[in-house]
């Protein structure tokens, strides 16, 4: 098994080299005793193999999975961050499978979609401390400056004498640097009837 770590990835990627797995398994079965053959058949269930990728319909209830597709053949979209995993809550016998995501949200996903058994590696990724401000810049994160601390030319919240308020009854609501409403966007629903 070759393990490589990409610079842009948070978890190490494992490349499994199983080209002749079936042939090796059959040759082991012929050369071994009946007891060891029965034991190897018990553990040959693909659901118990961490790193196996298969459709959700082939998995059992309670299986821990990651890298889940949203549409069949689209490629993994959900549960890909370091140390994350999801769980199958209901037996995937119907067209849809109920899955609990790391956030706790339960989601119905097409049973033909594929997923990988196990947990994404490097669970301690979120625990690391950034040593200095420059470390944050190395990761491509720019400084965050509040709009009220800027000048009016730079932000709609900028300007004013002293610490000025920018929302509520003191002025306009919160806006983006480009002048669009922050909280819920523009009102698009039907206007309420005036009584």
Coordinates of C-alpha atoms in Angstrom, one line a residue:
X1 CA 0.0 0.0 0.0
X2 CA 1.4 3.3 -1.0
X3 CA 0.5 6.4 1.1
X4 CA 1.0 9.9 -0.3
X5 CA 0.1 13.3 1.2
X6 CA -0.8 16.1 -1.2
X7 CA -0.1 19.7 -0.1
X8 CA -3.7 20.8 -0.6
X9 CA -5.2 17.8 1.2
X10 CA -5.9 17.5 4.9
X11 CA -6.0 13.6 5.0
X12 CA -3.4 11.3 3.5
X13 CA -4.5 9.4 0.4
X14 CA -4.0 5.7 0.3
X15 CA -3.4 3.9 -3.0
X16 CA -4.3 0.2 -2.6
X17 CA -2.5 -2.1 -5.0
X18 CA -4.8 -5.1 -5.2
X19 CA -4.5 -6.3 -8.8
X20 CA -4.5 -10.0 -8.3
X21 CA -6.6 -10.2 -5.1
X22 CA -9.1 -12.8 -6.4
X23 CA -6.3 -15.1 -7.7
X24 CA -4.3 -14.9 -4.5
X25 CA -7.5 -15.6 -2.4
X26 CA -8.3 -18.7 -4.5
X27 CA -4.7 -20.0 -4.4
X28 CA -4.7 -19.6 -0.6
X29 CA -8.0 -21.4 -0.3
X30 CA -6.6 -24.5 -2.2
X31 CA -3.3 -24.7 -0.3
X32 CA -4.8 -24.3 3.2
X33 CA -6.8 -26.5 5.6
X34 CA -10.6 -26.5 5.7
X35 CA -10.6 -24.7 9.1
X36 CA -8.5 -21.8 7.8
X37 CA -10.6 -21.7 4.6
X38 CA -13.8 -21.3 6.6
X39 CA -12.2 -18.6 8.7
X40 CA -11.0 -16.7 5.6
X41 CA -14.5 -16.9 4.1
X42 CA -15.9 -15.4 7.3
X43 CA -13.6 -12.4 7.0
X44 CA -13.9 -12.1 3.2
X45 CA -17.1 -10.1 3.6
X46 CA -16.3 -6.8 1.7
X47 CA -18.3 -4.7 4.2
X48 CA -15.8 -5.4 6.9
X49 CA -12.9 -4.2 4.7
X50 CA -12.0 -0.6 5.5
X51 CA -11.3 1.3 2.3
X52 CA -13.7 -0.7 0.1
X53 CA -15.8 1.4 -2.3
X54 CA -19.2 0.0 -3.3
X55 CA -22.9 1.1 -3.8
X56 CA -24.9 1.9 -0.7
X57 CA -27.3 -0.9 -1.6
X58 CA -24.5 -3.5 -0.9
X59 CA -23.8 -2.2 2.6
X60 CA -25.4 -3.1 5.9
X61 CA -27.1 -1.0 8.6
X62 CA -24.6 0.8 10.9
X63 CA -21.7 0.8 8.5
X64 CA -19.4 3.7 8.9
X65 CA -18.7 5.4 5.5
X66 CA -17.1 8.5 3.9
X67 CA -16.7 10.0 0.4
X68 CA -20.3 9.6 -0.5
X69 CA -21.8 10.3 -4.0
X70 CA -24.9 12.5 -4.4
X71 CA -25.8 11.2 -7.8
X72 CA -24.7 7.8 -9.2
X73 CA -21.4 8.0 -11.1
X74 CA -20.8 11.6 -10.1
X75 CA -17.9 11.0 -7.7
X76 CA -17.7 11.5 -4.0
X77 CA -19.1 14.8 -2.7
X78 CA -20.0 14.4 1.0
X79 CA -17.9 13.6 4.1
X80 CA -14.4 14.1 2.7
X81 CA -12.8 16.3 5.4
X82 CA -10.0 14.9 7.7
X83 CA -11.3 12.6 10.4
X84 CA -15.0 12.7 9.4
X85 CA -17.4 9.8 8.8
X86 CA -21.1 9.1 8.2
X87 CA -23.4 6.2 9.3
X88 CA -26.0 4.2 7.6
X89 CA -29.2 4.4 9.7
X90 CA -31.6 2.2 7.8
X91 CA -31.2 -1.0 5.8
X92 CA -30.7 0.2 2.2
X93 CA -33.3 -2.1 0.6
X94 CA -35.4 0.5 -1.2
X95 CA -34.4 3.1 -3.8
X96 CA -33.0 5.4 -1.1
X97 CA -30.7 5.0 1.9
X98 CA -30.9 7.0 5.1
X99 CA -27.5 8.4 6.2
X100 CA -26.5 10.4 9.2
X101 CA -23.9 13.0 8.3
X102 CA -21.2 14.3 10.7
X103 CA -23.3 17.4 11.4
X104 CA -26.1 15.2 12.7
X105 CA -28.3 15.9 9.6
X106 CA -30.1 12.8 8.3
X107 CA -30.2 12.6 4.5
X108 CA -31.8 10.3 2.0
X109 CA -29.4 9.3 -0.8
X110 CA -29.9 7.1 -3.9
X111 CA -28.9 3.5 -3.1
X112 CA -27.0 3.2 -6.4
X113 CA -24.5 5.9 -5.2
X114 CA -21.1 4.6 -4.1
X115 CA -19.3 5.3 -0.8
X116 CA -16.1 4.1 0.9
X117 CA -16.1 2.1 4.1
X118 CA -14.3 3.6 7.1
X119 CA -13.3 7.0 8.5
X120 CA -11.2 9.6 6.7
X121 CA -7.6 9.7 8.1
X122 CA -5.8 12.4 10.1
X123 CA -8.5 13.1 12.7
X124 CA -6.2 15.4 14.6
X125 CA -6.1 17.9 11.7
X126 CA -8.4 20.3 13.5
X127 CA -6.4 20.3 16.7
X128 CA -3.3 21.8 15.4
X129 CA -2.4 25.4 16.4
X130 CA -1.2 28.0 14.0
X131 CA 2.2 29.3 15.3
X132 CA 2.0 32.8 14.0
X133 CA -0.1 35.1 11.8
X134 CA 2.1 34.2 8.8
X135 CA 1.1 30.6 9.2
X136 CA -2.5 31.6 8.4
X137 CA -1.2 33.5 5.4
X138 CA 0.6 30.4 4.1
X139 CA -2.7 28.7 4.1
X140 CA -4.2 31.4 1.8
X141 CA -6.3 33.0 4.5
X142 CA -6.3 36.8 4.3
X143 CA -7.0 39.1 7.3
X144 CA -10.7 39.9 8.2
X145 CA -11.4 43.6 8.8
X146 CA -14.8 44.8 10.1
X147 CA -16.7 47.2 7.8
X148 CA -17.3 49.7 10.6
X149 CA -13.6 50.1 11.0
X150 CA -13.2 51.2 7.4
X151 CA -13.8 54.5 5.6
X152 CA -17.0 55.1 3.7
X153 CA -15.1 54.8 0.4
X154 CA -14.2 51.2 1.3
X155 CA -17.4 49.8 2.8
X156 CA -21.1 50.8 3.3
X157 CA -20.7 50.5 7.1
X158 CA -17.6 52.7 7.1
X159 CA -17.3 56.3 8.3
X160 CA -19.1 58.2 11.1
X161 CA -17.8 60.0 14.2
X162 CA -16.5 57.6 16.9
X163 CA -18.0 54.2 17.1
X164 CA -21.0 54.5 14.8
X165 CA -23.7 51.8 14.5
X166 CA -24.4 50.5 11.0
X167 CA -27.7 48.6 11.4
X168 CA -31.1 48.5 13.2
X169 CA -32.8 51.8 14.0
X170 CA -29.5 53.7 13.8
X171 CA -29.1 53.3 10.0
X172 CA -29.4 50.9 7.1
X173 CA -29.3 47.1 7.6
X174 CA -26.0 45.1 7.3
X175 CA -24.6 45.1 3.8
X176 CA -21.8 43.4 2.0
X177 CA -18.8 45.4 0.8
X178 CA -20.7 45.6 -2.6
X179 CA -23.9 47.1 -1.1
X180 CA -26.1 43.9 -1.1
X181 CA -28.1 42.9 2.1
X182 CA -26.1 40.4 4.3
X183 CA -28.7 38.8 6.4
X184 CA -31.3 37.4 4.0
X185 CA -30.8 39.0 0.7
X186 CA -33.4 41.1 -1.1
X187 CA -37.1 40.5 -0.3
X188 CA -38.5 38.5 -3.2
X189 CA -41.8 37.2 -1.8
X190 CA -45.3 38.7 -2.4
X191 CA -45.9 41.9 -0.4
X192 CA -48.3 41.7 2.5
X193 CA -51.7 43.2 1.9
X194 CA -52.2 46.6 3.6
X195 CA -55.3 46.6 5.8

